[in-house]
């Protein structure tokens, strides 16, 4: 059986309303989780695991610090409780080394729940990084 061909991803882009708002060099992870709940059946059988609470999907991305403030403004609208503005449908598109789009994800009603600026020391070669965690109500995998 032939081995599936692996694709190397070189960048990740967030698009809202057809406009690219941010580009990232690293995907920290995409998490979609359902908490399992133990359920005891009658008849002396052991517990079975059933789906419990569905946690909101999360996507974490990282990039070198840029001069743009689009992510900060988006995050600030959530901090200010302006969820009608903050909750946006967006697309996370991944690109290979040749710039060809590969699998992407639709994040429905996403908002940046966390923005983090990396620790930094004084010295040559130090680079400032931003990471952002997006929380959404639904996550859909879309074909390339």
GROMACS .gro file of N, CA, C and O in nm, residues 14-128:
model
  460
   14UNK      N    1  -0.563   3.413   0.835
   14UNK     CA    2  -0.700   3.434   0.882
   14UNK      C    3  -0.765   3.538   0.791
   14UNK      O    4  -0.711   3.648   0.772
   15UNK      N    5  -0.882   3.501   0.736
   15UNK     CA    6  -0.956   3.590   0.646
   15UNK      C    7  -1.096   3.612   0.703
   15UNK      O    8  -1.164   3.516   0.742
   16UNK      N    9  -1.137   3.739   0.710
   16UNK     CA   10  -1.272   3.777   0.752
   16UNK      C   11  -1.330   3.865   0.643
   16UNK      O   12  -1.268   3.962   0.601
   17UNK      N   13  -1.451   3.831   0.600
   17UNK     CA   14  -1.521   3.908   0.496
   17UNK      C   15  -1.433   3.929   0.372
   17UNK      O   16  -1.431   4.037   0.314
   18UNK      N   17  -1.358   3.827   0.334
   18UNK     CA   18  -1.275   3.833   0.215
   18UNK      C   19  -1.145   3.909   0.232
   18UNK      O   20  -1.067   3.920   0.137
   19UNK      N   21  -1.118   3.962   0.352
   19UNK     CA   22  -0.995   4.038   0.376
   19UNK      C   23  -0.902   3.963   0.470
   19UNK      O   24  -0.945   3.917   0.576
   20UNK      N   25  -0.776   3.952   0.430
   20UNK     CA   26  -0.677   3.889   0.516
   20UNK      C   27  -0.646   3.983   0.632
   20UNK      O   28  -0.603   4.095   0.611
   21UNK      N   29  -0.671   3.937   0.755
   21UNK     CA   30  -0.643   4.024   0.870
   21UNK      C   31  -0.514   3.987   0.941
   21UNK      O   32  -0.460   4.067   1.015
   22UNK      N   33  -0.465   3.863   0.919
   22UNK     CA   34  -0.342   3.823   0.985
   22UNK      C   35  -0.282   3.702   0.916
   22UNK      O   36  -0.353   3.617   0.864
   23UNK      N   37  -0.150   3.696   0.919
   23UNK     CA   38  -0.075   3.583   0.866
   23UNK      C   39   0.014   3.530   0.977
   23UNK      O   40   0.069   3.608   1.055
   24UNK      N   41   0.028   3.398   0.985
   24UNK     CA   42   0.102   3.335   1.093
   24UNK      C   43   0.202   3.234   1.038
   24UNK      O   44   0.180   3.175   0.933
   25UNK      N   45   0.309   3.213   1.113
   25UNK     CA   46   0.412   3.117   1.075
   25UNK      C   47   0.394   2.984   1.146
   25UNK      O   48   0.452   2.884   1.106
   26UNK      N   49   0.313   2.982   1.251
   26UNK     CA   50   0.301   2.860   1.332
   26UNK      C   51   0.157   2.838   1.377
   26UNK      O   52   0.089   2.930   1.418
   27UNK      N   53   0.115   2.713   1.368
   27UNK     CA   54  -0.014   2.671   1.420
   27UNK      C   55   0.014   2.594   1.549
   27UNK      O   56   0.076   2.489   1.547
   28UNK      N   57  -0.030   2.652   1.661
   28UNK     CA   58  -0.008   2.588   1.790
   28UNK      C   59  -0.101   2.470   1.810
   28UNK      O   60  -0.070   2.377   1.883
   29UNK      N   61  -0.215   2.471   1.743
   29UNK     CA   62  -0.307   2.359   1.752
   29UNK      C   63  -0.450   2.399   1.723
   29UNK      O   64  -0.488   2.516   1.735
   30UNK      N   65  -0.528   2.299   1.684
   30UNK     CA   66  -0.672   2.312   1.666
   30UNK      C   67  -0.733   2.208   1.758
   30UNK      O   68  -0.702   2.090   1.748
   31UNK      N   69  -0.818   2.254   1.850
   31UNK     CA   70  -0.875   2.163   1.949
   31UNK      C   71  -1.027   2.168   1.941
   31UNK      O   72  -1.086   2.275   1.951
   32UNK      N   73  -1.086   2.051   1.920
   32UNK     CA   74  -1.231   2.034   1.927
   32UNK      C   75  -1.253   1.918   2.021
   32UNK      O   76  -1.205   1.808   1.997
   33UNK      N   77  -1.324   1.942   2.132
   33UNK     CA   78  -1.329   1.842   2.239
   33UNK      C   79  -1.469   1.825   2.296
   33UNK      O   80  -1.543   1.921   2.311
   34UNK      N   81  -1.501   1.700   2.326
   34UNK     CA   82  -1.623   1.664   2.398
   34UNK      C   83  -1.580   1.590   2.524
   34UNK      O   84  -1.505   1.492   2.515
   35UNK      N   85  -1.624   1.637   2.640
   35UNK     CA   86  -1.586   1.570   2.764
   35UNK      C   87  -1.660   1.437   2.775
   35UNK      O   88  -1.783   1.434   2.761
   36UNK      N   89  -1.588   1.326   2.800
   36UNK     CA   90  -1.657   1.199   2.820
   36UNK      C   91  -1.717   1.192   2.960
   36UNK      O   92  -1.662   1.246   3.056
   37UNK      N   93  -1.833   1.127   2.971
   37UNK     CA   94  -1.901   1.110   3.098
   37UNK      C   95  -1.924   0.960   3.118
   37UNK      O   96  -1.976   0.892   3.029
   38UNK      N   97  -1.886   0.909   3.235
   38UNK     CA   98  -1.908   0.768   3.266
   38UNK      C   99  -2.054   0.747   3.301
   38UNK      O  100  -2.113   0.821   3.379
   39UNK      N  101  -2.114   0.646   3.243
   39UNK     CA  102  -2.254   0.614   3.265
   39UNK      C  103  -2.262   0.467   3.304
   39UNK      O  104  -2.209   0.380   3.234
   40UNK      N  105  -2.326   0.438   3.417
   40UNK     CA  106  -2.341   0.301   3.464
   40UNK      C  107  -2.470   0.243   3.410
   40UNK      O  108  -2.579   0.296   3.434
   41UNK      N  109  -2.458   0.134   3.335
   41UNK     CA  110  -2.576   0.066   3.283
   41UNK      C  111  -2.624  -0.035   3.386
   41UNK      O  112  -2.546  -0.088   3.464
   42UNK      N  113  -2.753  -0.064   3.384
   42UNK     CA  114  -2.808  -0.166   3.473
   42UNK      C  115  -2.761  -0.304   3.428
   42UNK      O  116  -2.710  -0.323   3.320
   43UNK      N  117  -2.774  -0.402   3.514
   43UNK     CA  118  -2.736  -0.538   3.477
   43UNK      C  119  -2.595  -0.574   3.517
   43UNK      O  120  -2.543  -0.676   3.474
   44UNK      N  121  -2.530  -0.491   3.595
   44UNK     CA  122  -2.397  -0.526   3.646
   44UNK      C  123  -2.282  -0.500   3.551
   44UNK      O  124  -2.169  -0.534   3.582
   45UNK      N  125  -2.309  -0.445   3.436
   45UNK     CA  126  -2.199  -0.413   3.345
   45UNK      C  127  -2.120  -0.294   3.396
   45UNK      O  128  -2.166  -0.218   3.481
   46UNK      N  129  -2.002  -0.281   3.348
   46UNK     CA  130  -1.917  -0.168   3.387
   46UNK      C  131  -1.965  -0.039   3.324
   46UNK      O  132  -2.057  -0.037   3.242
   47UNK      N  133  -1.903   0.069   3.363
   47UNK     CA  134  -1.944   0.199   3.306
   47UNK      C  135  -1.907   0.208   3.158
   47UNK      O  136  -1.809   0.151   3.114
   48UNK      N  137  -1.991   0.279   3.085
   48UNK     CA  138  -1.959   0.311   2.947
   48UNK      C  139  -1.938   0.462   2.938
   48UNK      O  140  -1.986   0.537   3.023
   49UNK      N  141  -1.864   0.503   2.840
   49UNK     CA  142  -1.837   0.645   2.820
   49UNK      C  143  -1.934   0.702   2.717
   49UNK      O  144  -1.950   0.647   2.608
   50UNK      N  145  -2.000   0.809   2.755
   50UNK     CA  146  -2.092   0.878   2.666
   50UNK      C  147  -2.047   1.023   2.648
   50UNK      O  148  -1.978   1.077   2.735
   51UNK      N  149  -2.086   1.087   2.539
   51UNK     CA  150  -2.048   1.227   2.522
   51UNK      C  151  -2.115   1.315   2.625
   51UNK      O  152  -2.233   1.300   2.654
   52UNK      N  153  -2.037   1.407   2.680
   52UNK     CA  154  -2.088   1.502   2.778
   52UNK      C  155  -2.088   1.642   2.719
   52UNK      O  156  -2.129   1.664   2.606
   53UNK      N  157  -2.036   1.736   2.797
   53UNK     CA  158  -2.034   1.877   2.758
   53UNK      C  159  -1.940   1.898   2.639
   53UNK      O  160  -1.828   1.850   2.636
   54UNK      N  161  -1.989   1.970   2.540
   54UNK     CA  162  -1.908   2.005   2.424
   54UNK      C  163  -1.835   2.135   2.456
   54UNK      O  164  -1.898   2.236   2.490
   55UNK      N  165  -1.702   2.132   2.447
   55UNK     CA  166  -1.624   2.253   2.471
   55UNK      C  167  -1.612   2.331   2.340
   55UNK      O  168  -1.611   2.273   2.232
   56UNK      N  169  -1.605   2.463   2.348
   56UNK     CA  170  -1.592   2.540   2.225
   56UNK      C  171  -1.457   2.511   2.157
   56UNK      O  172  -1.355   2.503   2.225
   57UNK      N  173  -1.457   2.493   2.025
   57UNK     CA  174  -1.330   2.471   1.955
   57UNK      C  175  -1.237   2.590   1.972
   57UNK      O  176  -1.281   2.705   1.983
   58UNK      N  177  -1.106   2.560   1.975
   58UNK     CA  178  -1.005   2.664   1.990
   58UNK      C  179  -0.894   2.643   1.887
   58UNK      O  180  -0.857   2.529   1.858
   59UNK      N  181  -0.842   2.753   1.836
   59UNK     CA  182  -0.730   2.753   1.742
   59UNK      C  183  -0.625   2.847   1.798
   59UNK      O  184  -0.657   2.962   1.832
   60UNK      N  185  -0.501   2.800   1.808
   60UNK     CA  186  -0.392   2.884   1.856
   60UNK      C  187  -0.289   2.901   1.744
   60UNK      O  188  -0.245   2.803   1.684
   61UNK      N  189  -0.253   3.027   1.717
   61UNK     CA  190  -0.159   3.061   1.611
   61UNK      C  191  -0.050   3.151   1.667
   61UNK      O  192  -0.072   3.224   1.764
   62UNK      N  193   0.069   3.148   1.605
   62UNK     CA  194   0.182   3.228   1.651
   62UNK      C  195   0.252   3.291   1.531
   62UNK      O  196   0.260   3.232   1.424
   63UNK      N  197   0.304   3.412   1.553
   63UNK     CA  198   0.378   3.482   1.449
   63UNK      C  199   0.475   3.580   1.511
   63UNK      O  200   0.462   3.617   1.628
   64UNK      N  201   0.570   3.624   1.431
   64UNK     CA  202   0.657   3.733   1.473
   64UNK      C  203   0.574   3.859   1.485
   64UNK      O  204   0.478   3.879   1.412
   65UNK      N  205   0.609   3.943   1.579
   65UNK     CA  206   0.534   4.067   1.603
   65UNK      C  207   0.539   4.155   1.480
   65UNK      O  208   0.643   4.176   1.421
   66UNK      N  209   0.423   4.207   1.441
   66UNK     CA  210   0.414   4.298   1.328
   66UNK      C  211   0.365   4.433   1.378
   66UNK      O  212   0.321   4.446   1.491
   67UNK      N  213   0.367   4.531   1.291
   67UNK     CA  214   0.322   4.664   1.328
   67UNK      C  215   0.172   4.684   1.318
   67UNK      O  216   0.121   4.788   1.357
   68UNK      N  217   0.099   4.583   1.267
   68UNK     CA  218  -0.044   4.600   1.251
   68UNK      C  219  -0.117   4.572   1.382
   68UNK      O  220  -0.072   4.493   1.464
   69UNK      N  221  -0.230   4.637   1.400
   69UNK     CA  222  -0.304   4.625   1.526
   69UNK      C  223  -0.441   4.559   1.505
   69UNK      O  224  -0.527   4.568   1.593
   70UNK      N  225  -0.464   4.492   1.391
   70UNK     CA  226  -0.594   4.433   1.362
   70UNK      C  227  -0.636   4.332   1.468
   70UNK      O  228  -0.751   4.332   1.514
   71UNK      N  229  -0.545   4.242   1.507
   71UNK     CA  230  -0.580   4.142   1.608
   71UNK      C  231  -0.608   4.205   1.743
   71UNK      O  232  -0.699   4.164   1.814
   72UNK      N  233  -0.528   4.307   1.780
   72UNK     CA  234  -0.550   4.375   1.908
   72UNK      C  235  -0.687   4.444   1.910
   72UNK      O  236  -0.757   4.439   2.010
   73UNK      N  237  -0.724   4.507   1.800
   73UNK     CA  238  -0.854   4.575   1.794
   73UNK      C  239  -0.968   4.474   1.804
   73UNK      O  240  -1.068   4.498   1.873
   74UNK      N  241  -0.953   4.361   1.738
   74UNK     CA  242  -1.053   4.254   1.743
   74UNK      C  243  -1.066   4.202   1.886
   74UNK      O  244  -1.174   4.187   1.940
   75UNK      N  245  -0.953   4.178   1.950
   75UNK     CA  246  -0.951   4.129   2.088
   75UNK      C  247  -1.012   4.234   2.183
   75UNK      O  248  -1.087   4.200   2.275
   76UNK      N  249  -0.981   4.360   2.158
   76UNK     CA  250  -1.032   4.467   2.244
   76UNK      C  251  -1.184   4.476   2.238
   76UNK      O  252  -1.249   4.503   2.339
   77UNK      N  253  -1.242   4.450   2.121
   77UNK     CA  254  -1.389   4.453   2.112
   77UNK      C  255  -1.450   4.344   2.201
   77UNK      O  256  -1.553   4.366   2.265
   78UNK      N  257  -1.385   4.227   2.211
   78UNK     CA  258  -1.432   4.122   2.302
   78UNK      C  259  -1.412   4.163   2.447
   78UNK      O  260  -1.499   4.142   2.532
   79UNK      N  261  -1.297   4.223   2.478
   79UNK     CA  262  -1.270   4.269   2.615
   79UNK      C  263  -1.372   4.373   2.660
   79UNK      O  264  -1.409   4.379   2.777
   80UNK      N  265  -1.418   4.455   2.565
   80UNK     CA  266  -1.516   4.558   2.597
   80UNK      C  267  -1.659   4.505   2.600
   80UNK      O  268  -1.753   4.582   2.619
   81UNK      N  269  -1.674   4.374   2.578
   81UNK     CA  270  -1.807   4.314   2.582
   81UNK      C  271  -1.890   4.338   2.457
   81UNK      O  272  -2.010   4.315   2.456
   82UNK      N  273  -1.827   4.384   2.351
   82UNK     CA  274  -1.897   4.412   2.225
   82UNK      C  275  -1.899   4.284   2.140
   82UNK      O  276  -1.843   4.279   2.032
   83UNK      N  277  -1.966   4.181   2.190
   83UNK     CA  278  -1.962   4.050   2.125
   83UNK      C  279  -2.032   4.050   1.990
   83UNK      O  280  -1.997   3.970   1.903
   84UNK      N  281  -2.128   4.138   1.969
   84UNK     CA  282  -2.191   4.146   1.837
   84UNK      C  283  -2.089   4.189   1.732
   84UNK      O  284  -2.100   4.151   1.615
   85UNK      N  285  -1.989   4.265   1.772
   85UNK     CA  286  -1.882   4.307   1.682
   85UNK      C  287  -1.770   4.203   1.679
   85UNK      O  288  -1.714   4.173   1.574
   86UNK      N  289  -1.737   4.147   1.795
   86UNK     CA  290  -1.622   4.057   1.809
   86UNK      C  291  -1.646   3.921   1.744
   86UNK      O  292  -1.553   3.863   1.687
   87UNK      N  293  -1.765   3.867   1.754
   87UNK     CA  294  -1.793   3.732   1.703
   87UNK      C  295  -1.805   3.738   1.552
   87UNK      O  296  -1.901   3.793   1.499
   88UNK      N  297  -1.705   3.680   1.483
   88UNK     CA  298  -1.698   3.689   1.336
   88UNK      C  299  -1.677   3.550   1.277
   88UNK      O  300  -1.606   3.469   1.335
   89UNK      N  301  -1.736   3.524   1.163
   89UNK     CA  302  -1.703   3.405   1.087
   89UNK      C  303  -1.572   3.433   1.014
   89UNK      O  304  -1.557   3.539   0.952
   90UNK      N  305  -1.479   3.342   1.025
   90UNK     CA  306  -1.351   3.361   0.957
   90UNK      C  307  -1.302   3.227   0.903
   90UNK      O  308  -1.348   3.121   0.942
   91UNK      N  309  -1.207   3.236   0.812
   91UNK     CA  310  -1.148   3.118   0.751
   91UNK      C  311  -1.000   3.114   0.786
   91UNK      O  312  -0.931   3.214   0.776
   92UNK      N  313  -0.955   2.998   0.831
   92UNK     CA  314  -0.813   2.972   0.852
   92UNK      C  315  -0.768   2.889   0.732
   92UNK      O  316  -0.812   2.775   0.715
   93UNK      N  317  -0.686   2.949   0.647
   93UNK     CA  318  -0.635   2.879   0.529
   93UNK      C  319  -0.487   2.851   0.548
   93UNK      O  320  -0.412   2.938   0.593
   94UNK      N  321  -0.448   2.730   0.514
   94UNK     CA  322  -0.308   2.689   0.522
   94UNK      C  323  -0.251   2.686   0.381
   94UNK      O  324  -0.320   2.648   0.287
   95UNK      N  325  -0.124   2.727   0.367
   95UNK     CA  326  -0.058   2.730   0.237
   95UNK      C  327   0.069   2.646   0.243
   95UNK      O  328   0.141   2.648   0.343
   96UNK      N  329   0.096   2.575   0.133
   96UNK     CA  330   0.220   2.498   0.126
   96UNK      C  331   0.335   2.590   0.086
   96UNK      O  332   0.316   2.711   0.068
   97UNK      N  333   0.454   2.535   0.073
   97UNK     CA  334   0.573   2.613   0.042
   97UNK      C  335   0.568   2.684  -0.091
   97UNK      O  336   0.641   2.780  -0.114
   98UNK      N  337   0.481   2.640  -0.183
   98UNK     CA  338   0.469   2.704  -0.314
   98UNK      C  339   0.355   2.805  -0.318
   98UNK      O  340   0.324   2.859  -0.423
   99UNK      N  341   0.289   2.827  -0.204
   99UNK     CA  342   0.180   2.923  -0.197
   99UNK      C  343   0.045   2.869  -0.240
   99UNK      O  344  -0.049   2.945  -0.260
  100UNK      N  345   0.035   2.737  -0.253
  100UNK     CA  346  -0.091   2.674  -0.291
  100UNK      C  347  -0.174   2.648  -0.166
  100UNK      O  348  -0.124   2.591  -0.069
  101UNK      N  349  -0.302   2.689  -0.167
  101UNK     CA  350  -0.385   2.661  -0.050
  101UNK      C  351  -0.407   2.511  -0.032
  101UNK      O  352  -0.425   2.438  -0.129
  102UNK      N  353  -0.401   2.467   0.091
  102UNK     CA  354  -0.429   2.329   0.128
  102UNK      C  355  -0.543   2.334   0.229
  102UNK      O  356  -0.606   2.439   0.242
  103UNK      N  357  -0.576   2.227   0.301
  103UNK     CA  358  -0.697   2.231   0.383
  103UNK      C  359  -0.716   2.360   0.462
  103UNK      O  360  -0.620   2.419   0.511
  104UNK      N  361  -0.841   2.399   0.471
  104UNK     CA  362  -0.875   2.518   0.548
  104UNK      C  363  -0.990   2.485   0.642
  104UNK      O  364  -1.052   2.380   0.632
  105UNK      N  365  -1.015   2.577   0.734
  105UNK     CA  366  -1.119   2.559   0.834
  105UNK      C  367  -1.205   2.684   0.842
  105UNK      O  368  -1.153   2.795   0.837
  106UNK      N  369  -1.335   2.663   0.854
  106UNK     CA  370  -1.428   2.773   0.878
  106UNK      C  371  -1.452   2.779   1.028
  106UNK      O  372  -1.491   2.679   1.089
  107UNK      N  373  -1.427   2.893   1.087
  107UNK     CA  374  -1.449   2.915   1.230
  107UNK      C  375  -1.572   3.006   1.242
  107UNK      O  376  -1.566   3.123   1.205
  108UNK      N  377  -1.682   2.949   1.289
  108UNK     CA  378  -1.806   3.024   1.297
  108UNK      C  379  -1.815   3.098   1.431
  108UNK      O  380  -1.792   3.040   1.536
  109UNK      N  381  -1.849   3.226   1.424
  109UNK     CA  382  -1.861   3.314   1.541
  109UNK      C  383  -1.734   3.309   1.627
  109UNK      O  384  -1.740   3.295   1.748
  110UNK      N  385  -1.621   3.325   1.562
  110UNK     CA  386  -1.491   3.323   1.631
  110UNK      C  387  -1.460   3.458   1.692
  110UNK      O  388  -1.505   3.562   1.643
  111UNK      N  389  -1.382   3.455   1.799
  111UNK     CA  390  -1.333   3.577   1.862
  111UNK      C  391  -1.202   3.545   1.934
  111UNK      O  392  -1.182   3.433   1.981
  112UNK      N  393  -1.110   3.641   1.940
  112UNK     CA  394  -0.981   3.616   2.004
  112UNK      C  395  -0.994   3.623   2.157
  112UNK      O  396  -1.012   3.730   2.214
  113UNK      N  397  -0.988   3.507   2.220
  113UNK     CA  398  -1.003   3.502   2.366
  113UNK      C  399  -0.873   3.533   2.438
  113UNK      O  400  -0.873   3.570   2.554
  114UNK      N  401  -0.761   3.519   2.367
  114UNK     CA  402  -0.631   3.540   2.433
  114UNK      C  403  -0.530   3.589   2.330
  114UNK      O  404  -0.521   3.533   2.221
  115UNK      N  405  -0.457   3.693   2.367
  115UNK     CA  406  -0.341   3.738   2.290
  115UNK      C  407  -0.224   3.743   2.386
  115UNK      O  408  -0.237   3.796   2.497
  116UNK      N  409  -0.115   3.687   2.343
  116UNK     CA  410   0.003   3.680   2.429
  116UNK      C  411   0.125   3.731   2.354
  116UNK      O  412   0.146   3.697   2.238
  117UNK      N  413   0.203   3.814   2.420
  117UNK     CA  414   0.331   3.861   2.367
  117UNK      C  415   0.438   3.783   2.440
  117UNK      O  416   0.438   3.775   2.563
  118UNK      N  417   0.530   3.724   2.364
  118UNK     CA  418   0.632   3.638   2.422
  118UNK      C  419   0.726   3.716   2.514
  118UNK      O  420   0.742   3.837   2.501
  119UNK      N  421   0.787   3.640   2.605
  119UNK     CA  422   0.891   3.698   2.689
  119UNK      C  423   1.011   3.731   2.600
  119UNK      O  424   1.035   3.666   2.498
  120UNK      N  425   1.085   3.832   2.639
  120UNK     CA  426   1.195   3.879   2.554
  120UNK      C  427   1.308   3.930   2.642
  120UNK      O  428   1.284   3.994   2.744
  121UNK      N  429   1.429   3.898   2.600
  121UNK     CA  430   1.548   3.951   2.668
  121UNK      C  431   1.618   4.048   2.576
  121UNK      O  432   1.605   4.040   2.454
  122UNK      N  433   1.696   4.135   2.634
  122UNK     CA  434   1.776   4.229   2.557
  122UNK      C  435   1.890   4.152   2.490
  122UNK      O  436   1.952   4.066   2.550
  123UNK      N  437   1.913   4.181   2.365
  123UNK     CA  438   2.026   4.118   2.297
  123UNK      C  439   1.999   4.096   2.150
  123UNK      O  440   1.884   4.097   2.105
  124UNK      N  441   2.105   4.074   2.075
  124UNK     CA  442   2.089   4.051   1.931
  124UNK      C  443   2.022   3.916   1.906
  124UNK      O  444   2.038   3.821   1.981
  125UNK      N  445   1.947   3.910   1.800
  125UNK     CA  446   1.883   3.786   1.761
  125UNK      C  447   1.754   3.755   1.834
  125UNK      O  448   1.689   3.656   1.804
  126UNK      N  449   1.716   3.838   1.930
  126UNK     CA  450   1.590   3.816   2.001
  126UNK      C  451   1.476   3.867   1.914
  126UNK      O  452   1.485   3.972   1.853
  127UNK      N  453   1.368   3.790   1.908
  127UNK     CA  454   1.254   3.829   1.828
  127UNK      C  455   1.128   3.825   1.913
  127UNK      O  456   1.110   3.735   1.993
  128UNK      N  457   1.043   3.921   1.892
  128UNK     CA  458   0.917   3.931   1.966
  128UNK      C  459   0.810   3.853   1.892
  128UNK      O  460   0.794   3.868   1.771
   0.00000   0.00000   0.00000
